[in-house]
Coordinates of C-alpha atoms and ligand atoms in Angstrom, one line a residue:
X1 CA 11.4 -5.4 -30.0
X2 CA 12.2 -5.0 -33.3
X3 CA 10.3 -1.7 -35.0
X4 CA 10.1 -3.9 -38.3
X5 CA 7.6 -6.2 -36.9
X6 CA 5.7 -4.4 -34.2
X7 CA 2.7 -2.3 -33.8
X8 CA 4.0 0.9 -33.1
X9 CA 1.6 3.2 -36.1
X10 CA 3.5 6.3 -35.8
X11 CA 2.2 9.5 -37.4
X12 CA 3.7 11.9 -39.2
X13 CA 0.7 14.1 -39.6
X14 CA -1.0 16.2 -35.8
X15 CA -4.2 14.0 -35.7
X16 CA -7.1 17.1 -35.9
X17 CA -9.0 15.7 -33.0
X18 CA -6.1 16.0 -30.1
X19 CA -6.4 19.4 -28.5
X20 CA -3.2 19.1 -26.4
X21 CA 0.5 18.2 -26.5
X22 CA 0.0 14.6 -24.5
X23 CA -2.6 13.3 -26.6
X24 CA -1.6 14.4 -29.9
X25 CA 2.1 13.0 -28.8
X26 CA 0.3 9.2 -27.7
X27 CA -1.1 9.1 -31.0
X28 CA 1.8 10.3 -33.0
X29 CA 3.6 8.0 -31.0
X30 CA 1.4 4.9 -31.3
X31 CA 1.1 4.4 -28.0
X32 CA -2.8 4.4 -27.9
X33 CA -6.0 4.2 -30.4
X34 CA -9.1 5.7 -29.5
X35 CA -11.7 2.8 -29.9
X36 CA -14.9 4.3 -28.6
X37 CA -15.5 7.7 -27.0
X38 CA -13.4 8.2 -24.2
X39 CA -11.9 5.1 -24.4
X40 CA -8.8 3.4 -25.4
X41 CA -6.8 0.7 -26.4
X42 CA -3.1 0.2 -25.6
X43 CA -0.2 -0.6 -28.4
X44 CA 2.5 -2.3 -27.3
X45 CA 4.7 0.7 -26.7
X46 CA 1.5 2.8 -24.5
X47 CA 1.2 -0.3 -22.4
X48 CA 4.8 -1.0 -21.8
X49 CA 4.9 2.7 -20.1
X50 CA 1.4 2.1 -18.4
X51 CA 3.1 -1.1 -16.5
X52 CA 5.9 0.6 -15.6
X53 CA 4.0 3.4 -13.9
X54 CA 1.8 0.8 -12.3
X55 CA 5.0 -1.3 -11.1
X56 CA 6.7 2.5 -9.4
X57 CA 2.8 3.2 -7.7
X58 CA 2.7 -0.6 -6.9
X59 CA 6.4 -1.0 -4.4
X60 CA 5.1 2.1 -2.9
X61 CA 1.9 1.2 -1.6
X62 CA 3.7 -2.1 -0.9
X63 CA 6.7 -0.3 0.9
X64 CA 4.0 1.5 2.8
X65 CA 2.2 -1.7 4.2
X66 CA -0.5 -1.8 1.7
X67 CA -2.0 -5.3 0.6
X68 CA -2.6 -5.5 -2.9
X69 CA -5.5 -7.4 -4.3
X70 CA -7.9 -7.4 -6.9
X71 CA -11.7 -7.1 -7.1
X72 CA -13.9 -6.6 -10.4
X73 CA -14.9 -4.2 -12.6
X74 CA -18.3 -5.1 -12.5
X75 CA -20.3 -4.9 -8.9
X76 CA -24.2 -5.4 -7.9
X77 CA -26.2 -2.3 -7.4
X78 CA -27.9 -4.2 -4.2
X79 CA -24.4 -3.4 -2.6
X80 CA -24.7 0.0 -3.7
X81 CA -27.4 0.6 -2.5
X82 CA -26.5 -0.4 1.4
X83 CA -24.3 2.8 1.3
X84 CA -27.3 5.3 -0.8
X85 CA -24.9 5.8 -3.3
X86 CA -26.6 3.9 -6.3
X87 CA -29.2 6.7 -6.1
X88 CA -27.0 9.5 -5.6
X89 CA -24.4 8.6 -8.0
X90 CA -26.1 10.2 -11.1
X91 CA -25.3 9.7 -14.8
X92 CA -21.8 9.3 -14.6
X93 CA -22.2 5.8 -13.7
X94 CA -22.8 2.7 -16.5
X95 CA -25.6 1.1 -15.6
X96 CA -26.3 -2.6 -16.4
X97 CA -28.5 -6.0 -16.3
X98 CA -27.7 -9.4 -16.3
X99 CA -30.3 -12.1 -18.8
X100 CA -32.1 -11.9 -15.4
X101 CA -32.8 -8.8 -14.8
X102 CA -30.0 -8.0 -11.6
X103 CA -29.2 -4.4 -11.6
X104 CA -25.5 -4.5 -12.2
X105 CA -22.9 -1.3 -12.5
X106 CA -19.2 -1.0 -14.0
X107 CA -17.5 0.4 -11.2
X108 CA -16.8 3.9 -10.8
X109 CA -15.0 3.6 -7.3
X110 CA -14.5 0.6 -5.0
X111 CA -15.3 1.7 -1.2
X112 CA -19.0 -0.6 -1.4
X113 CA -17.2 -3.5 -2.2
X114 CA -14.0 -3.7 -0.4
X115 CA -16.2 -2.2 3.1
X116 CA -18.2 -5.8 2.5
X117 CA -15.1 -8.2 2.0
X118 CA -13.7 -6.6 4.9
X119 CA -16.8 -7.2 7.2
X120 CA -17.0 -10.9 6.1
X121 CA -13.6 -11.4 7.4
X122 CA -12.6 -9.0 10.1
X123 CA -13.9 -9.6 13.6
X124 CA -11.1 -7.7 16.1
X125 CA -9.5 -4.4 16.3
X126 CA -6.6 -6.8 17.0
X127 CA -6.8 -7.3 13.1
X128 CA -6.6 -3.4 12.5
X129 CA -4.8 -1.2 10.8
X130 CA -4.9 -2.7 7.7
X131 CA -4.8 -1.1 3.8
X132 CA -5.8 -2.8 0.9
X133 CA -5.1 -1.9 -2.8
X134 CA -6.0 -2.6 -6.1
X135 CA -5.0 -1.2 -9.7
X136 CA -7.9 -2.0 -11.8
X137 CA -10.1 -0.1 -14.6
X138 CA -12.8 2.0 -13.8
X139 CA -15.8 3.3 -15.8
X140 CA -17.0 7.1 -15.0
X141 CA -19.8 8.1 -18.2
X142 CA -17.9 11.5 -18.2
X143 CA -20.4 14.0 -20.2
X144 CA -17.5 15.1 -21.9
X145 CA -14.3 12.8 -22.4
X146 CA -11.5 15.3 -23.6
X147 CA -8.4 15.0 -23.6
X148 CA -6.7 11.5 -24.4
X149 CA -6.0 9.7 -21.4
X150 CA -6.7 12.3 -19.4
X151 CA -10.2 12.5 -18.8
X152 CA -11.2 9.4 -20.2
X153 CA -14.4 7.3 -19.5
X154 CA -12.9 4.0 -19.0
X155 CA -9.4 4.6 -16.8
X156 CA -6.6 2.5 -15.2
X157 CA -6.9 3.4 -11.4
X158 CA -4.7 2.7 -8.0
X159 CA -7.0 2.5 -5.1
X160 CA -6.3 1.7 -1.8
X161 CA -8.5 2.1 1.4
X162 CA -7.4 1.9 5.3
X163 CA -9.1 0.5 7.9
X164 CA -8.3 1.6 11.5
X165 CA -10.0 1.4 15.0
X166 CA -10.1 5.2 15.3
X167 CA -9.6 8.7 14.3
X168 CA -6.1 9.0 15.7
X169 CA -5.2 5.7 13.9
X170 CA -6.7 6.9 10.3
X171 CA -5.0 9.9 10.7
X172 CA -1.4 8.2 10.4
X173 CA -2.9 5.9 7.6
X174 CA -3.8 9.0 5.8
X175 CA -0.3 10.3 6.6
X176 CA 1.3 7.5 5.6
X177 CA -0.6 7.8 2.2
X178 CA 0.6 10.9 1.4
X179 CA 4.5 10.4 1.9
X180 CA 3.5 7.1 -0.3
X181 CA 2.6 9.3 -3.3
X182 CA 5.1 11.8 -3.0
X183 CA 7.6 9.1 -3.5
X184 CA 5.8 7.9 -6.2
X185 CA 5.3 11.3 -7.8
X186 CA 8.9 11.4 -7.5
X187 CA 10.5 8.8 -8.8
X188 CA 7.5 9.1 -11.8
X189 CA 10.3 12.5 -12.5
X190 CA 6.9 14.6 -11.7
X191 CA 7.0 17.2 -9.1
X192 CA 3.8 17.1 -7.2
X193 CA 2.0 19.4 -4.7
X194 CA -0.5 18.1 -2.6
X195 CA -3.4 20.9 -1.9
X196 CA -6.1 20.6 0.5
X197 CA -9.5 19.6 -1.8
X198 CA -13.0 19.3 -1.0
X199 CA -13.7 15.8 -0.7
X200 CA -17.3 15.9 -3.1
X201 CA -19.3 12.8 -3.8
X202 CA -16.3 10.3 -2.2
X203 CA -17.3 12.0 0.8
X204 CA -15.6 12.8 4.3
X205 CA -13.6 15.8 5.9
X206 CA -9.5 15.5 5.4
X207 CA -8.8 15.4 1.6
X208 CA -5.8 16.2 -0.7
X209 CA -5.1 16.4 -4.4
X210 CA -2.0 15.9 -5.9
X211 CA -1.4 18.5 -9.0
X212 CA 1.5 18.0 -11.1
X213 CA 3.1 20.9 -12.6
X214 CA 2.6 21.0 -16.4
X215 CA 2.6 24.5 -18.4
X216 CA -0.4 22.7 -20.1
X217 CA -2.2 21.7 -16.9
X218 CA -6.2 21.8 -17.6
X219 CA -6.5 24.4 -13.8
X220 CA -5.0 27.2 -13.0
X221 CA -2.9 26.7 -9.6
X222 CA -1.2 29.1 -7.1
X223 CA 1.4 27.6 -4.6
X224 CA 4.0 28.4 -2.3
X225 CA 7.5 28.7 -3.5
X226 CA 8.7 26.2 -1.1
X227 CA 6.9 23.4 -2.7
X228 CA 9.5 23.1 -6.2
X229 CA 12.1 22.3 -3.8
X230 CA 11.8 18.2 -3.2
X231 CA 14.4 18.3 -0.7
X232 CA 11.9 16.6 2.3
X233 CA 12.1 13.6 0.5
X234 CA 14.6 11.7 0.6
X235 CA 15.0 9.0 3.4
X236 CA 14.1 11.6 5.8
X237 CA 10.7 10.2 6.9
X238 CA 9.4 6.4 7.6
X239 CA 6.5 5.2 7.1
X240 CA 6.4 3.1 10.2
X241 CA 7.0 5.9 12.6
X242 CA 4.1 8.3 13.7
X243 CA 6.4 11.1 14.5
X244 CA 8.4 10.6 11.0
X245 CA 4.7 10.8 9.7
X246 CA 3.6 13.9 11.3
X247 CA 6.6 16.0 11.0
X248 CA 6.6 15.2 6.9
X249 CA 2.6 15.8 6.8
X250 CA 3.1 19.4 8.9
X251 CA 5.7 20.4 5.9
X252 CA 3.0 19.4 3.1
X253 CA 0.4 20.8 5.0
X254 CA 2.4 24.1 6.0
X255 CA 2.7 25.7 2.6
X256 CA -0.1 26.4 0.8
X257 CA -1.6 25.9 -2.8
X258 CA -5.0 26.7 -4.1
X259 CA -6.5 26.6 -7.5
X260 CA -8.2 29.9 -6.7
X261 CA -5.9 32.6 -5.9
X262 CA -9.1 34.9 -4.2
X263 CA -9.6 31.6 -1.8
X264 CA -8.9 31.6 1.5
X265 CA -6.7 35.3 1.3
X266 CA -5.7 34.4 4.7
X267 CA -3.4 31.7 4.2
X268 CA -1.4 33.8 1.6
X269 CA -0.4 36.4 4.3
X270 CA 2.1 33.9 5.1
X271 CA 3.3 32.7 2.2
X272 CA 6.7 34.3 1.1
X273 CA 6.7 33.7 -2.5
X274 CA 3.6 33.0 -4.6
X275 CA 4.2 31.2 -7.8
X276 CA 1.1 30.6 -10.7
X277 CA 1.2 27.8 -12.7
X278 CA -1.0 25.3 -14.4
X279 CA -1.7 22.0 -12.8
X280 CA -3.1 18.3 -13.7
X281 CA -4.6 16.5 -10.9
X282 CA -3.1 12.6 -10.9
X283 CA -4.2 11.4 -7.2
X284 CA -6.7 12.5 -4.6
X285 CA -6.7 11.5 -1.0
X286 CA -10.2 10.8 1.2
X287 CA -10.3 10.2 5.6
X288 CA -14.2 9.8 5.3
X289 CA -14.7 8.2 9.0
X290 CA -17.5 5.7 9.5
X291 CA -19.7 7.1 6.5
X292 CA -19.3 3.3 4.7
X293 CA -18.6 1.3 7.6
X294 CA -21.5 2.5 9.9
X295 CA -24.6 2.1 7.1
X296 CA -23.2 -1.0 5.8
X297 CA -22.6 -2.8 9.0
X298 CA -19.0 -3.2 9.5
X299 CA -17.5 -3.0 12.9
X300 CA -15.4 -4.9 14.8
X301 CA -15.1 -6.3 18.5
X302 CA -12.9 -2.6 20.5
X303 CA -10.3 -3.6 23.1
X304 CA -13.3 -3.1 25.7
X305 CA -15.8 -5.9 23.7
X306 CA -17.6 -3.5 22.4
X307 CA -18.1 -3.7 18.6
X308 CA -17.2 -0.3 16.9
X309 CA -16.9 0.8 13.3
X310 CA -13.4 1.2 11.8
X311 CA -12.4 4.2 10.8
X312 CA -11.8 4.6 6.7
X313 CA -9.7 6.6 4.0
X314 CA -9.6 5.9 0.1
X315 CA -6.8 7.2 -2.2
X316 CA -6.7 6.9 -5.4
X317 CA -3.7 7.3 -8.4
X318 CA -5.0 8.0 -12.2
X319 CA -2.2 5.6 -13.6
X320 CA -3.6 6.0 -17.1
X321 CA -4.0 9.6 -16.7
X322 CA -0.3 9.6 -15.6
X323 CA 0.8 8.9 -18.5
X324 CA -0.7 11.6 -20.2
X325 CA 0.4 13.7 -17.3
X326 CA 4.0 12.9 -17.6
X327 CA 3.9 13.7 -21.2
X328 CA 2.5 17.4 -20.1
X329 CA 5.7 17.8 -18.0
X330 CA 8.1 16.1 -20.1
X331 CA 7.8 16.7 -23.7
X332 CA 9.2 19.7 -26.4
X333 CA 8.3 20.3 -30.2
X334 CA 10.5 16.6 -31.6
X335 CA 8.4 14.4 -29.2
X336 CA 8.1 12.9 -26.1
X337 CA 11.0 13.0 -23.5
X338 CA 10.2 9.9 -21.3
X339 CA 11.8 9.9 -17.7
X340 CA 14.2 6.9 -17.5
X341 CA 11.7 4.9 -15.1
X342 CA 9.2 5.0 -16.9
X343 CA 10.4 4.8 -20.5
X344 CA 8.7 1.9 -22.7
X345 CA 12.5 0.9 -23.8
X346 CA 15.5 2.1 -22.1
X347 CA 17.3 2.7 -25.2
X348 CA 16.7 2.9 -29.4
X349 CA 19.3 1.0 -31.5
X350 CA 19.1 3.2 -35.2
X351 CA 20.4 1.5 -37.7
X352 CA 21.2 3.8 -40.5
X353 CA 21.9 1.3 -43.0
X354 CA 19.8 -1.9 -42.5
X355 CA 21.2 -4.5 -45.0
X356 CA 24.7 -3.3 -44.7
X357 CA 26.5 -6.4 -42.7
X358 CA 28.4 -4.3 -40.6
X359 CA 25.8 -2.7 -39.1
X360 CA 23.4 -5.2 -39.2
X361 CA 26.2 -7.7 -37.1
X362 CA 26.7 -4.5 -34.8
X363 CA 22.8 -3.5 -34.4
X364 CA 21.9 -7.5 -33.9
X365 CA 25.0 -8.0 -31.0
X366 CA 23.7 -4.6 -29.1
X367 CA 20.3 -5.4 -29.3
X368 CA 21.1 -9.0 -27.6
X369 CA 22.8 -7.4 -24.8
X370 CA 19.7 -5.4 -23.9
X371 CA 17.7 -8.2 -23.2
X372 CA 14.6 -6.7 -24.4
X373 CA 15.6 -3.4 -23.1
X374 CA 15.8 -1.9 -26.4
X375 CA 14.2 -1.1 -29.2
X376 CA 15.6 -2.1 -32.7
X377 CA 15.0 0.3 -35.4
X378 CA 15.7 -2.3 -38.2
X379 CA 13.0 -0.9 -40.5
X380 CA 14.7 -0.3 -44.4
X381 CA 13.6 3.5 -43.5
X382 CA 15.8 6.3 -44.3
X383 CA 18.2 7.7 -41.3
X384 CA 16.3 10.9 -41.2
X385 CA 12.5 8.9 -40.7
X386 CA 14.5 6.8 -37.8
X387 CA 15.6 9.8 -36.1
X388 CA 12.8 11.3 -36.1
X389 CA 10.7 8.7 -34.4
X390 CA 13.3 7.9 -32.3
X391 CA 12.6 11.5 -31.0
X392 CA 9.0 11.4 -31.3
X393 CA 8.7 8.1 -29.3
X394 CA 10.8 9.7 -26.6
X395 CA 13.2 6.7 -25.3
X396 CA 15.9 8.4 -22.8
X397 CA 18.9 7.1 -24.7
X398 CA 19.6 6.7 -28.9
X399 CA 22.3 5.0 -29.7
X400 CA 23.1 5.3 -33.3
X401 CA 24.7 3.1 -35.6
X402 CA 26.3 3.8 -39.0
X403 CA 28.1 2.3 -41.4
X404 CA 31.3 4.0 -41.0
X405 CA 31.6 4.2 -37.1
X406 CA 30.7 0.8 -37.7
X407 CA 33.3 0.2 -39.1
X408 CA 35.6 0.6 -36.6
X409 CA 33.0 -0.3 -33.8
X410 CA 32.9 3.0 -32.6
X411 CA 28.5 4.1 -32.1
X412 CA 26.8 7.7 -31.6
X413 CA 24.9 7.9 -28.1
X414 CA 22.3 10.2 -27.8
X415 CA 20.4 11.5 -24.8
X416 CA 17.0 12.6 -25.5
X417 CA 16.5 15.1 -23.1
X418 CA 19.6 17.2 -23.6
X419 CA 20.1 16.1 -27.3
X420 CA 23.8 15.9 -26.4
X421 CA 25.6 13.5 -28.7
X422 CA 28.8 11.5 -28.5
X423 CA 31.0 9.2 -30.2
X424 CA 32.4 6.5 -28.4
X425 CA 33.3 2.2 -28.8
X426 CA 30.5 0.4 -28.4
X427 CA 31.3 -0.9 -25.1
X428 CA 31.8 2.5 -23.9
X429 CA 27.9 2.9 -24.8
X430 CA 27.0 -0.3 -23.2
X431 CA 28.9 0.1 -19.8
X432 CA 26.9 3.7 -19.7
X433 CA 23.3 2.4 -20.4
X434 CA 23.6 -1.5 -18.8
Ligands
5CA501 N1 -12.4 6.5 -4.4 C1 -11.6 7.6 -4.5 C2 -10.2 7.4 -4.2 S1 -9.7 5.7 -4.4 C3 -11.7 8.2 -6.0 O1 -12.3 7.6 -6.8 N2 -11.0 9.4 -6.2 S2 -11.0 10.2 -7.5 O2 -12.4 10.3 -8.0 O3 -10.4 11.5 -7.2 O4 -10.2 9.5 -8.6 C4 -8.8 9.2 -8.3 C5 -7.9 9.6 -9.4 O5 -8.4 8.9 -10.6 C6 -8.0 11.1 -9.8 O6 -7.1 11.8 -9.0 C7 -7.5 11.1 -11.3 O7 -6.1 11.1 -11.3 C8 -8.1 9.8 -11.8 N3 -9.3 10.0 -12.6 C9 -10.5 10.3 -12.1 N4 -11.4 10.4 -13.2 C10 -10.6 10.1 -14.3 C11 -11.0 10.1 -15.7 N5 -12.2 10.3 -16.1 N6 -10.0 9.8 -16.6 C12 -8.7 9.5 -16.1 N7 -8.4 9.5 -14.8 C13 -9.3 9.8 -13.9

């Protein structure tokens, strides 16, 4: 993309209304504009991140046997009110009628729905275990949207939810889940910690949250030691063996982490070394059992003929919230420092003198290479304005072109997160970064 011609409204100024560093940084960074309470619209550059998040959480789930689909935004109250949740839900829910007067909702969640595709369509146990996923936006009338992206009202969510014949078999789904997200927390450059949570209005009796670790995280959080080493990740465990499975979920399980250090004093007996930090919750984990299945009507025919109801889990993945999130952990006082996998452009080309034909001829042969890879700061801005975007908008690599390295074709590469820079030929700097 070429800066000169693309939305990306940068701001010099700290917008008053952002209390912390992610969402003051997506609006300095054009990344997102606030349209309506709580909700927000995606520039170019905020949307090219949000992809690339949802592309990392998508070949996991996939690499984990999950099915992706897609189902709709909007759902029928009727079906919510097979399960007793359109009563119980409360205000947080968007309420809404059609010109005939059908009670219809924005959806929250998705369990309702995908537990009545599923019964239309799955008659054996021979059919089971299955997984099905979607990434799709979700409406939650939040009383008070704060924030950003963070706590938003309408948010981009991954949901999946397993189906399997029994306890024993939900269990490994559930396993399986959670060695999904850790390799998605991972390669996100986040360092997660899954903590045992109460399951509240989702429902059910085995739940985890995944906290990231941000200095700014909106909860207090106390965790073993053990957890900032990542070392069990790896290739160590498979997700299509049981044992792999069990082994990895006994080491998550095995150190503890609370949000309330008084909670459960027991378990910290055994912890060696208790660490305090400040935590952001990006993905929550639900084995609920039969509480959808049963009331709605799903089952399907047992290896004995007998019809029984499939056992169920949900997880979900704020991917909007991630990107707030990764901001948190990744950020200091120039701008955002974007991890390489998820960085909107891989590189900035600054040109330092736009209209000089050297660098112009240099800048435009770069920028072709990339294959829209980079971002071309072609604007007739002064260096010091270029850098400091280039900074602000976070991309991991700068590479710098004035007119008298130019000259000689040699360019400056920067790396955003050390701020080391070099001088080398321009195919030097391409050989690193293509
Ligand atoms: N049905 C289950 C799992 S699929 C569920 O809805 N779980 S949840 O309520 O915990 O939401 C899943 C994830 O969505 C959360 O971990 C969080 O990262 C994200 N999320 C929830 N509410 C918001 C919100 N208001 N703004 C942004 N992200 C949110």
């Amino acid at each position: 993309m070429r800066l000169s011609h693309s939305l990306v409204p940068t701001l010099k100024e700290i917008p008053a209304e952002a209390q912390i560093a992610s969402h003051r940084l997506m609006l300095r960074a054009g990344l997102v504009r606030q349209t309506a309470a709580g909700i927000y619209a995606w520039l170019p550059a905020g949307l090219r991140v949000l992809t690339a998040i949802g592309q990392i959480v998508r070949e996991e789930q996939n690499a984990a046997g999950a099915q992706e689909m897609l189902m709709p935004t909007i759902q029928s109250a009727e079906l919510w009110r097979t399960s007793g949740r359109y009563d119980a839900y409360g205000p947080e829910m968007l309420r809404l009628k059609d010109r005939h007067g059908r009670d219809l909702l924005y959806g929250p969640t998705n369990e309702e729905m995908i537990t009545d595709i599923f019964r239309s369509s799955v008659k054996s146990y021979r059919e089971l275990p299955q997984n099905l996923y979607h990434i799709q936006w979700k409406f939650r009338d939040e009383v008070r949207p704060r924030f950003g992206v963070m706590r938003g009202r309408e948010f981009l969510m991954k949901d999946a939810y397993s189906f399997d014949l029994d306890y024993e078999g939900a269990v490994v789904s559930y396993r399986r889940m959670m060695l999904a997200y850790m390799r998605t927390f991972q390669r996100l450059g986040l360092k997660a910690i899954p903590m045992a949570a109460e399951s509240g209005p989702i429902g059910g009796n085995l739940s985890h949250e995944f906290i990231i670790l941000a200095p700014t995280g909106e909860s207090a959080v106390y965790y073993d030691a053990a957890f900032e080493k990542n070392d069990y990740m790896g290739d160590a465990f498979s997700h299509d063996s049981p044992a792999d499975l069990e082994r990895f979920f006994a080491l998550m399980t095995g150190s503890y982490a609370a949000t309330d250090e008084k909670h459960d004093a027991g378990a910290w007996a055994d912890v060696a070394e208790k660490r305090e930090g400040r935590g952001i919750e990006v993905g929550h984990i639900f084995y609920f059992g039969t509480k959808y299945s049963e009331p709605m009507g799903l089952s399907v025919a047992g290896p004995d003929g007998r019809s029984v109801a499939p056992h169920m889990g949900s997880y979900g993945i704020g991917v909007s919230r991630l990107v707030g999130a990764i901001i948190e952990a990744s950020h200091d006082e120039a701008g955002i420092i974007w991890p390489d996998s998820v960085a909107p452009w891989r590189a900035a080309i600054l040109n330092l003198k736009s209209g000089d034909a050297t660098c112009d001829a240099l800048c435009e042969s770069l920028y072709a290479k990339f294959a829209g890879q980079a971002l071309y700061d072609d604007r007739a801005e002064r260096a010091g304005a270029k850098f400091a975007d280039a900074d602000l908008m976070g991309h991991p690599w700068q590479i710098i072109v004035g007119p008298r390295g130019a000259a000689t074709g040699m360019v400056e590469l920067k790396r955003r997160a050390s701020g080391e820079r070099v001088e080398m030929p321009v195919d030097a700097a391409l050989a690193k970064l293509l």
